Amino acid sequence: MPPNSSSMENSDTILQNACNRTKTCLNGKWAFIVDPYETGYRSHRNGIPHDQIDPEDRSRYYTYFQNRKPSHQADMVEYDFEKAEKIDVPGDWNHQNLSWKLYEGCVWYSRKIEHTPKPQSRYFLRFDAANYETHVYLNGEKVGMHLGGFDPFSLEVTSILNDGINHLSVCVNNRREPGQVPNMRTDWYNYGGITRDVWLIETPLQFIDDYQIQLDNENPQQLKGFVKLSESISSEIILEIPELGFKHKLNSNSNGYAGLNVTMPDFQKWSILNPKLYDVQISTTSDSISDRIGFRTIKVDGADILLNDQPIFLRGISCHEEIPETPRRAHSIEDAKYILKAAKELHCNFVRLAHYPHSENVPRLADEMGILLWEEIPVYWGIQYDKSETFDQAASQLRTLVNRDKNRASSIIWSVANETPVNESRTSFLKRLKSIVTEIDTTRIVSAALDRDELDYSDKLKKEMHVSDPFAPECDVLCCNEYLGWYSGTPDQMEAGVKWFLDPNKPFIISEFGADALGGHRGDRMQRWTEDFQDYVYEQQLKMLDEIPTLRGMSPWILFDFRTPRRNLAGIQDGWNRKGLLSDKRIPKLAFERLKKYYQEKAKVFPDV
Ligand code: GCB
């Protein structure tokens, strides 16, 4: 569907910490209609979306969002949500019915909401994610639309919500389009539907819309940030951390904004070894909200990454948000535990959340587990860097991610892109994305997974590596993906040594390396697709990386095998990328043990703080 710019989200509300607000959960069984010809969405004659046609001229037979019932026995209505199939929300549709496994296109969801709205309250429909283009209708009225598959959005419905039964209809379309972010080609599965929780959130008429409460990196006794109210009003705001006996009064200006810069009493810093979180309460005369926040500093000094002013090494792993055993898109807190616990078993202190924003459950759990995170948006490979609509979608996804997780201690790196082809429009695109991050958050590291200059897919390995991407100087930490021994040459060619030529004053992270191995497939270490070959690649990679003086971390590709329609080698791939250190059955491959041992040793040289 081409984006319908006339009906973007209906408010610019942030609803910071949405998960801890007064809310009604709308998860459960929803009615579901698969609508590949977009019959319920647009007119069959001219393709105009029904919701843009004058109600008088609309064909009343097909406007699914009106949820019509035949009014007499001769009346014609060609849909019926009551008789339609039922589907679990949240959850991708692909795993819920075999016939929807590879479906990409338009679907309709519908459910009733029984509610008694309070006169002194406002109401927002909150979708934690739906992939990719979503149109939301309540009681037959359009309340807004959203573009983006992995970012939350909130739509105000106060004036439409009736006392009693309300009818919610949601049209979701996951068809891949050239102008989207990501676009047509990725290396992951295009799970469709309402993939994360849905809530009806209640707020007072004037509420605390947003806040940022972080330590000042340069002055770590100082709490810095702001509180922003939903309305442009002057008001007293109270910030409390009860465990510390801390209470501080702020006054918002006439824009409803109050800057924060206050000395903290003695407190314990959040760290990998002691992921201490404090209950933080913010209140006004009309609203109050509570969050759990950890206070730490993160910065770069020469080639070091400093957590609370102490050098750290990021013992990482990359992961997709997928449960391979089903397989399905992951979304819940239990799913987040499944993934992060596996990373802990590998002795990781760092996880790269590739290649799109993962559910908010992940950073919240990582906060509790003391795991550091890389967060990213799907500016991936060759998207349309010269199109302003594409930039707007990337910018909106990035803004939403940074706003959502800017109070999470675990989140330390914002990545604006992955493996993007170097040219002028792409570099200016990435620079503009970086400035979007720094407008919101100056307390974290900004980077992108770049390519090395010697990018080739030949069977002979180059011996010297450089990263002179023009976006590299913009990155606080230099991050590079490389597949030496897999896509370039073979692991035996690495024995002779590969040298990296890098800025000696910047930390370096290898954001990806790896090799495919079918779990349980054993053989000669030079036999491709075996666990032995993958292990050999890891052996050579780790030897090579240890020679790089500025190396401060790595996130090899990848924790689990993952589904991807790009990988079609029968008997080996069968629709899976096999670079997981754990198979799709969660069984460790040889390289899992090798990396784990390497990390255990690394932790002795670079102890966690
Ligand atoms: C990459 C991509 C990642 C792919 C991986 C691969 O460089 O960043 O998304 O899945 O390579 O396995 O080829």
XYZ file of C-alpha atoms and ligand atoms in Angstrom:
622
model
C 0.000 0.000 0.000
C 1.403 3.467 -0.706
C 1.632 5.459 2.508
C -1.330 7.651 3.159
C 0.320 10.765 4.469
C -2.954 12.480 5.245
C -3.619 10.183 8.164
C -0.438 9.645 10.123
C -0.547 9.052 13.869
C -3.147 11.268 15.440
C -1.029 12.779 18.204
C 2.625 13.331 18.994
C 2.268 11.914 22.480
C 5.263 9.959 23.743
C 3.527 8.207 26.676
C 6.883 7.522 28.273
C 6.862 4.281 30.293
C 3.536 3.244 28.755
C 3.799 -0.239 30.291
C 3.514 1.152 33.839
C 0.397 3.269 33.265
C -3.227 2.536 34.107
C -4.331 0.297 31.289
C -6.602 -2.444 29.994
C -4.951 -5.295 28.170
C -6.482 -5.963 24.753
C -4.515 -9.135 24.062
C -6.457 -12.312 23.317
C -8.353 -13.880 20.444
C -9.254 -11.393 17.734
C -11.328 -12.002 14.604
C -9.110 -12.232 11.528
C -9.727 -11.877 7.801
C -6.983 -12.423 5.234
C -7.624 -9.837 2.520
C -5.009 -10.185 -0.261
C -6.943 -7.975 -2.733
C -7.406 -5.263 -0.066
C -11.159 -5.474 -0.608
C -11.916 -4.173 2.861
C -9.397 -1.399 2.536
C -9.876 0.165 -0.893
C -12.467 0.574 -3.625
C -12.314 -2.184 -6.270
C -12.948 0.368 -9.069
C -10.237 2.936 -8.477
C -8.164 1.666 -5.562
C -8.964 4.637 -3.315
C -8.974 3.648 0.362
C -12.569 3.433 1.569
C -11.771 5.683 4.512
C -10.851 8.495 2.096
C -14.122 8.292 0.192
C -17.102 10.400 1.210
C -19.272 8.104 3.399
C -22.229 8.773 1.061
C -20.303 7.368 -1.906
C -18.692 4.410 -0.203
C -19.604 0.908 -1.169
C -21.175 -0.235 2.072
C -20.644 -3.901 1.210
C -16.905 -3.988 1.776
C -15.865 -1.320 4.263
C -14.668 -3.802 6.856
C -13.922 -1.105 9.409
C -17.620 -0.261 9.654
C -18.339 -3.760 10.948
C -21.782 -3.694 9.384
C -24.391 -6.361 9.973
C -27.179 -6.992 7.434
C -30.094 -4.856 8.606
C -32.784 -6.987 6.932
C -32.811 -10.346 5.236
C -32.227 -8.967 1.744
C -29.365 -6.736 2.851
C -25.939 -7.521 1.481
C -22.713 -7.382 3.506
C -19.775 -9.434 2.223
C -17.866 -9.895 5.475
C -18.673 -11.001 8.982
C -16.134 -10.678 11.769
C -18.231 -12.828 14.076
C -17.880 -15.798 11.751
C -14.291 -15.044 10.772
C -11.312 -17.083 11.991
C -9.762 -16.188 15.337
C -6.111 -15.394 15.926
C -3.925 -14.704 18.952
C -2.908 -11.110 19.548
C -0.069 -10.535 20.048
C 1.582 -12.912 17.639
C 2.638 -13.064 14.032
C 0.036 -14.709 11.811
C 2.652 -16.846 10.028
C 3.052 -19.433 12.780
C -0.624 -19.586 13.737
C -1.892 -21.349 10.638
C 0.176 -23.208 8.030
C -1.701 -21.564 5.170
C -0.526 -18.131 6.371
C 3.105 -19.236 6.698
C 4.479 -17.195 3.796
C 1.550 -14.790 3.358
C 2.560 -11.168 2.847
C -0.188 -8.610 2.413
C -3.289 -7.090 3.867
C -5.263 -8.588 6.775
C -7.996 -7.331 9.068
C -8.262 -7.783 12.803
C -11.298 -7.005 14.856
C -12.469 -7.172 18.455
C -14.939 -5.614 20.852
C -13.856 -3.411 23.712
C -16.296 -3.115 26.568
C -15.577 0.018 28.482
C -16.993 2.741 30.675
C -14.892 5.834 30.045
C -14.427 8.239 32.948
C -15.201 11.886 32.180
C -11.927 13.159 33.671
C -9.734 10.750 31.714
C -8.126 10.447 28.311
C -7.709 7.176 26.444
C -5.051 5.954 24.034
C -4.874 2.771 22.000
C -1.319 1.584 22.284
C 0.209 -0.937 19.890
C 3.659 -2.084 21.009
C 4.266 -3.123 17.364
C 2.443 -4.201 14.220
C 4.239 -5.008 10.975
C 4.279 -2.859 8.758
C 1.473 -0.487 7.681
C -1.370 -0.295 10.160
C -4.715 1.531 9.939
C -6.799 1.699 13.092
C -10.571 2.318 13.257
C -12.762 2.592 16.307
C -16.548 2.478 16.011
C -16.249 2.973 12.261
C -14.007 6.047 12.516
C -10.397 6.193 11.465
C -8.191 6.982 14.444
C -4.842 6.896 12.688
C -2.223 4.948 10.838
C 1.340 3.921 11.416
C 4.275 2.895 9.259
C 7.013 0.745 10.766
C 7.162 -2.858 11.893
C 8.929 -2.731 15.243
C 8.104 0.537 16.971
C 5.238 1.317 19.327
C 2.519 3.841 18.516
C -0.319 5.395 20.485
C -3.565 6.806 19.112
C -5.863 8.958 21.178
C -9.478 7.714 21.147
C -10.994 9.772 23.979
C -13.640 11.415 21.797
C -14.642 8.174 20.037
C -14.721 5.703 22.908
C -18.331 4.933 23.851
C -19.744 3.812 27.148
C -20.445 0.094 26.567
C -19.432 -1.902 23.523
C -16.892 -0.432 21.129
C -15.750 -1.955 17.906
C -12.071 -1.929 17.041
C -10.886 -2.842 13.509
C -7.274 -2.883 12.474
C -5.946 -3.317 8.968
C -2.319 -4.496 8.856
C -0.252 -4.951 5.707
C 3.256 -6.434 5.753
C 3.842 -6.358 2.001
C 7.466 -5.416 1.361
C 7.760 -2.135 -0.555
C 10.816 -0.413 -2.047
C 10.397 2.827 -0.059
C 10.048 1.181 3.354
C 12.522 0.668 6.183
C 13.591 -2.090 5.720
C 12.759 -2.493 2.062
C 12.337 -5.526 -0.213
C 15.413 -7.489 0.759
C 16.540 -8.498 4.201
C 17.997 -11.662 5.657
C 15.209 -12.327 8.134
C 11.622 -13.495 8.086
C 8.916 -10.960 7.375
C 6.580 -11.972 10.212
C 3.280 -10.116 9.789
C 0.526 -8.837 12.013
C 0.033 -7.366 15.456
C 3.206 -8.835 16.858
C 3.312 -7.184 20.288
C 0.873 -6.266 23.088
C -2.117 -3.955 22.589
C -3.422 -1.771 25.420
C -6.058 0.823 26.130
C -4.182 3.319 28.250
C -5.939 5.737 30.561
C -4.425 9.059 31.613
C -5.725 12.121 33.426
C -6.614 15.140 31.269
C -3.171 16.574 31.949
C -0.498 13.952 32.303
C 3.238 13.398 32.475
C 3.990 12.632 28.849
C 7.748 12.232 28.786
C 10.857 12.357 30.929
C 14.530 11.607 30.790
C 16.356 10.927 34.017
C 19.991 9.981 33.547
C 23.354 10.590 35.171
C 25.480 13.337 33.723
C 28.396 11.493 32.057
C 30.786 14.294 32.989
C 29.546 14.807 36.518
C 28.197 11.491 37.782
C 26.749 12.828 41.041
C 24.382 14.948 38.973
C 20.967 13.790 37.679
C 20.195 15.422 34.345
C 17.218 15.452 32.026
C 13.701 16.848 31.917
C 10.025 16.185 32.570
C 7.473 17.173 29.935
C 3.740 17.452 30.549
C 1.090 16.702 27.958
C -0.240 20.265 28.100
C 1.543 23.598 27.851
C 1.020 24.574 31.466
C 3.148 25.695 34.394
C 2.892 23.169 37.152
C 4.794 21.833 40.133
C 6.397 18.443 39.487
C 7.835 16.232 42.225
C 10.573 13.730 41.563
C 11.204 11.125 44.248
C 13.504 8.161 44.782
C 12.040 6.806 48.040
C 14.846 4.299 48.715
C 17.320 7.190 48.830
C 14.987 9.550 50.679
C 15.377 11.830 47.666
C 12.709 14.389 46.825
C 13.089 17.248 44.396
C 10.616 19.872 43.203
C 10.568 21.177 39.652
C 8.391 23.759 37.952
C 7.413 23.372 34.339
C 7.497 26.450 32.142
C 4.520 27.577 30.075
C 5.367 24.870 27.513
C 4.893 22.194 30.163
C 8.656 21.512 30.201
C 10.895 21.334 33.263
C 14.666 20.891 32.934
C 16.396 18.736 35.551
C 19.904 19.146 36.941
C 20.212 18.124 40.554
C 22.775 16.491 42.822
C 21.978 12.915 43.848
C 22.445 11.722 47.409
C 24.783 8.708 47.797
C 23.551 5.902 45.618
C 24.700 2.632 44.079
C 25.579 2.794 40.445
C 23.990 0.377 37.993
C 26.664 -1.925 36.585
C 27.082 -5.346 34.994
C 27.952 -6.894 38.356
C 25.411 -4.917 40.354
C 22.452 -3.981 38.154
C 20.852 -1.851 40.821
C 17.541 -0.240 39.846
C 15.706 2.398 41.874
C 11.990 3.099 41.953
C 11.629 6.623 40.621
C 8.324 8.432 41.096
C 7.242 11.536 39.240
C 4.056 13.317 40.188
C 2.016 16.417 39.512
C -1.280 17.432 41.080
C -3.124 15.408 38.432
C -0.821 12.510 37.541
C 1.860 10.251 38.930
C 4.027 7.616 37.324
C 6.631 5.206 38.588
C 9.604 3.728 36.757
C 12.618 1.535 37.666
C 15.795 3.268 36.588
C 19.471 2.394 36.922
C 22.039 5.166 37.085
C 25.366 4.723 35.346
C 27.671 6.559 32.994
C 28.848 5.295 29.648
C 31.449 7.056 27.558
C 34.370 6.666 25.252
C 37.887 7.750 26.140
C 40.506 7.206 23.435
C 40.229 3.527 22.552
C 38.364 2.660 25.756
C 34.685 2.242 26.489
C 34.106 3.289 30.076
C 31.210 2.091 32.203
C 31.152 4.159 35.381
C 34.621 5.382 34.378
C 36.053 1.850 34.226
C 37.206 0.226 30.958
C 35.065 -2.643 29.751
C 35.178 -5.236 26.988
C 31.862 -6.033 25.315
C 31.603 -9.815 25.228
C 28.633 -9.900 22.939
C 26.420 -11.849 20.617
C 23.941 -10.701 17.987
C 20.368 -11.924 18.063
C 17.111 -11.637 16.180
C 13.815 -11.426 18.038
C 12.646 -14.922 17.200
C 11.891 -18.150 19.041
C 13.398 -20.697 16.634
C 11.779 -23.750 18.154
C 8.225 -22.723 17.107
C 9.376 -20.755 14.987
C 7.747 -17.370 15.597
C 8.432 -13.725 16.346
C 9.361 -13.317 20.038
C 7.568 -10.634 22.046
C 6.864 -11.473 25.695
C 8.917 -11.188 28.850
C 9.314 -15.006 28.811
C 10.640 -14.763 25.256
C 13.085 -12.049 26.320
C 14.282 -14.362 29.123
C 14.717 -17.236 26.666
C 17.038 -15.127 24.528
C 18.964 -13.229 27.197
C 19.530 -16.336 29.348
C 21.114 -18.088 26.369
C 23.424 -15.076 25.955
C 24.359 -15.296 29.652
C 25.171 -19.009 29.219
C 27.655 -17.932 26.567
C 29.238 -15.667 29.213
C 28.142 -12.512 27.419
C 27.802 -9.100 29.022
C 26.514 -7.516 25.801
C 23.822 -8.288 23.241
C 23.346 -6.696 19.849
C 19.608 -6.464 19.180
C 19.682 -6.872 15.407
C 18.402 -5.379 13.088
C 15.339 -3.527 14.374
C 13.935 -2.393 17.720
C 13.131 -5.417 19.856
C 10.241 -5.404 22.306
C 10.559 -3.112 25.316
C 10.576 -6.269 27.459
C 14.168 -6.872 26.343
C 15.807 -3.658 27.606
C 13.692 -3.810 30.770
C 14.901 -7.350 31.464
C 18.487 -6.488 30.481
C 18.297 -3.672 33.050
C 17.564 -6.297 35.698
C 20.125 -8.826 34.434
C 23.050 -6.409 34.012
C 23.383 -6.955 30.267
C 24.503 -4.120 27.991
C 22.615 -3.584 24.744
C 23.141 -2.357 21.226
C 19.832 -1.145 19.762
C 19.236 -0.591 16.083
C 16.739 0.452 13.415
C 16.276 -1.460 10.141
C 18.243 0.907 7.930
C 19.652 -2.174 6.303
C 21.511 -2.776 3.026
C 20.134 -0.850 0.057
C 17.109 1.151 1.148
C 16.071 4.257 -0.837
C 18.494 6.774 0.651
C 17.470 9.478 -1.828
C 13.738 9.414 -0.957
C 12.430 11.798 1.670
C 9.535 9.426 2.560
C 12.065 6.704 3.336
C 14.055 9.068 5.505
C 10.875 10.090 7.339
C 10.110 6.452 8.138
C 13.658 5.759 9.358
C 13.637 8.968 11.395
C 10.305 8.134 12.995
C 11.448 4.612 13.931
C 14.687 5.964 15.384
C 13.022 8.770 17.329
C 10.518 6.334 18.804
C 13.209 3.835 19.804
C 15.432 6.420 21.463
C 12.476 7.965 23.245
C 11.213 4.574 24.406
C 14.531 3.366 25.863
C 16.328 6.569 26.842
C 15.882 5.757 30.553
C 17.217 2.190 30.307
C 20.665 1.716 31.835
C 21.297 -1.414 29.762
C 20.958 0.423 26.494
C 24.381 1.887 25.630
C 24.689 1.993 21.824
C 22.269 3.442 19.279
C 23.039 2.013 15.869
C 21.565 3.955 12.965
C 22.307 1.399 10.227
C 23.686 -1.966 9.159
C 25.935 -2.625 6.146
C 24.841 0.256 3.987
C 26.420 0.903 0.572
C 28.680 3.953 0.658
C 27.497 6.865 -1.474
C 26.656 10.513 -0.890
C 22.924 10.201 -0.309
C 23.383 7.295 2.101
C 26.065 9.115 4.105
C 23.985 12.263 4.376
C 20.998 10.054 5.370
C 23.032 8.469 8.197
C 24.382 11.828 9.358
C 20.849 13.179 9.598
C 19.832 10.110 11.576
C 22.712 10.662 13.945
C 21.564 14.208 14.591
C 18.089 12.887 15.426
C 19.636 10.710 18.131
C 21.757 13.474 19.583
C 18.820 15.895 19.659
C 17.146 13.480 22.083
C 20.012 11.737 23.847
C 23.618 12.795 24.266
C 24.408 10.278 26.995
C 25.006 7.185 24.867
C 27.270 5.923 22.109
C 26.133 6.434 18.503
C 27.385 4.135 15.773
C 26.441 1.922 12.825
C 27.604 -1.481 11.612
C 29.869 -0.537 8.686
C 31.676 -2.538 6.051
C 35.401 -2.809 5.575
C 36.909 -1.326 2.388
C 38.058 -4.714 1.089
C 34.511 -5.983 0.720
C 34.571 -8.853 -1.761
C 33.129 -12.301 -2.153
C 36.131 -13.954 -3.749
C 37.656 -17.213 -2.665
C 40.945 -15.539 -1.893
C 41.407 -13.666 1.323
C 42.898 -10.175 1.439
C 45.513 -9.749 4.141
C 44.988 -6.086 5.030
C 41.784 -4.503 6.282
C 40.724 -0.853 6.486
C 37.488 0.897 7.414
C 37.484 4.275 5.710
C 33.728 4.680 5.320
C 32.963 8.463 5.400
C 30.453 7.781 8.197
C 33.208 6.256 10.383
C 34.374 9.641 11.794
C 30.763 10.240 12.944
C 30.746 7.040 14.999
C 31.741 7.234 18.673
C 32.813 3.610 18.401
C 33.953 2.075 15.113
C 31.869 -1.001 14.311
C 32.456 -3.299 11.392
C 30.893 -6.516 10.057
C 33.239 -8.947 8.332
C 32.932 -12.558 7.211
C 36.558 -13.520 6.674
C 36.803 -17.262 6.308
C 33.166 -17.543 5.222
C 32.117 -15.136 2.434
C 35.757 -14.076 1.838
C 38.301 -16.859 1.556
C 38.373 -19.862 3.853
C 39.520 -20.199 7.471
C 42.794 -21.922 6.553
C 43.804 -18.769 4.637
C 43.510 -16.799 7.859
C 46.332 -18.850 9.418
C 48.876 -16.581 7.711
C 47.424 -13.570 9.570
C 45.200 -10.658 8.596
C 46.112 -7.157 9.709
C 43.701 -4.348 10.524
C 44.641 -0.680 10.049
C 42.416 1.354 12.341
C 42.209 4.674 14.149
C 44.312 4.025 17.291
C 42.143 6.451 19.262
C 38.771 4.894 18.813
C 37.297 1.723 20.306
C 36.691 -0.953 17.699
C 33.864 -3.501 17.773
C 33.455 -6.363 15.347
C 29.698 -6.193 15.071
C 29.432 -9.424 13.021
C 31.479 -12.396 11.951
C 30.418 -16.015 11.620
C 29.817 -19.064 9.494
C 26.914 -21.417 8.795
C 26.781 -24.896 10.323
C 23.876 -27.293 10.307
C 23.453 -28.445 13.908
C 24.795 -31.989 14.345
C 26.498 -32.039 10.935
C 30.114 -33.028 11.665
C 33.036 -33.564 9.327
C 36.395 -32.230 8.277
C 37.144 -28.718 9.492
C 37.458 -27.613 5.865
C 34.026 -29.047 4.987
C 31.584 -26.186 4.595
C 28.286 -26.308 6.554
C 29.739 -28.564 9.279
C 30.022 -27.527 12.912
C 33.751 -28.189 12.511
C 34.101 -25.602 9.717
C 32.176 -23.020 11.749
C 34.377 -23.737 14.766
C 37.497 -23.336 12.604
C 36.254 -19.929 11.429
C 35.751 -18.910 15.079
C 39.214 -20.184 16.020
C 40.870 -18.107 13.289
C 38.680 -15.067 13.863
C 39.385 -14.935 17.601
C 43.117 -15.309 16.963
C 43.009 -12.460 14.440
C 40.851 -10.183 16.589
C 43.143 -10.594 19.597
C 45.849 -8.846 17.577
C 43.812 -5.627 17.266
C 44.931 -3.262 20.037
C 41.750 -1.153 19.932
C 39.315 -4.073 20.005
C 36.814 -3.405 22.795
C 34.065 -5.799 21.903
C 32.374 -8.121 19.474
C 28.901 -9.412 18.680
C 29.391 -12.456 16.430
C 26.599 -13.502 14.119
C 24.471 -15.043 15.752
C 23.005 -16.652 18.903
C 20.349 -18.876 17.285
C 19.758 -20.163 13.776
C 17.002 -17.983 12.343
C 14.438 -18.227 9.611
C 14.966 -16.410 6.356
C 13.407 -17.035 2.956
C 16.762 -16.028 1.402
C 18.434 -19.295 2.353
C 17.304 -22.125 0.119
C 20.014 -24.768 0.094
C 18.068 -28.007 0.493
C 19.129 -30.328 3.269
C 21.241 -27.642 4.974
C 19.456 -24.310 5.058
C 15.832 -25.141 4.166
C 14.816 -21.539 4.818
C 17.198 -20.988 7.755
C 20.349 -18.977 8.244
C 22.559 -21.524 10.018
C 25.074 -19.142 11.583
C 23.591 -19.711 15.022
C 25.854 -20.904 17.807
C 22.700 -22.623 18.992
C 20.701 -24.643 16.489
C 17.007 -24.065 15.845
C 16.439 -26.763 18.501
C 18.589 -24.738 20.916
C 21.422 -27.268 20.860
C 24.902 -25.753 21.182
C 27.250 -26.214 18.257
C 31.017 -26.643 18.678
C 31.700 -22.927 18.246
C 29.397 -22.098 21.180
C 31.864 -23.758 23.568
C 34.837 -22.109 21.873
C 33.380 -18.621 22.160
C 32.257 -19.276 25.724
C 35.782 -20.313 26.762
C 37.229 -17.298 24.973
C 34.826 -15.018 26.844
C 35.630 -16.665 30.174
C 39.325 -15.929 29.584
C 38.591 -12.412 28.314
C 36.683 -11.659 31.503
C 39.886 -12.348 33.474
C 41.844 -9.766 31.471
C 38.982 -7.253 31.272
C 36.938 -7.970 34.402
C 33.350 -6.811 34.453
C 32.584 -3.797 36.570
C 25.257 -9.732 7.388
C 23.983 -9.120 7.806
C 23.082 -10.111 8.499
C 23.085 -11.415 7.715
C 24.488 -11.982 7.746
C 24.647 -13.272 6.955
O 26.224 -9.094 7.165
O 24.172 -7.991 8.610
O 21.800 -9.573 8.594
O 22.178 -12.328 8.235
O 25.360 -11.050 7.186
O 24.441 -14.323 7.522
O 24.987 -13.182 5.788
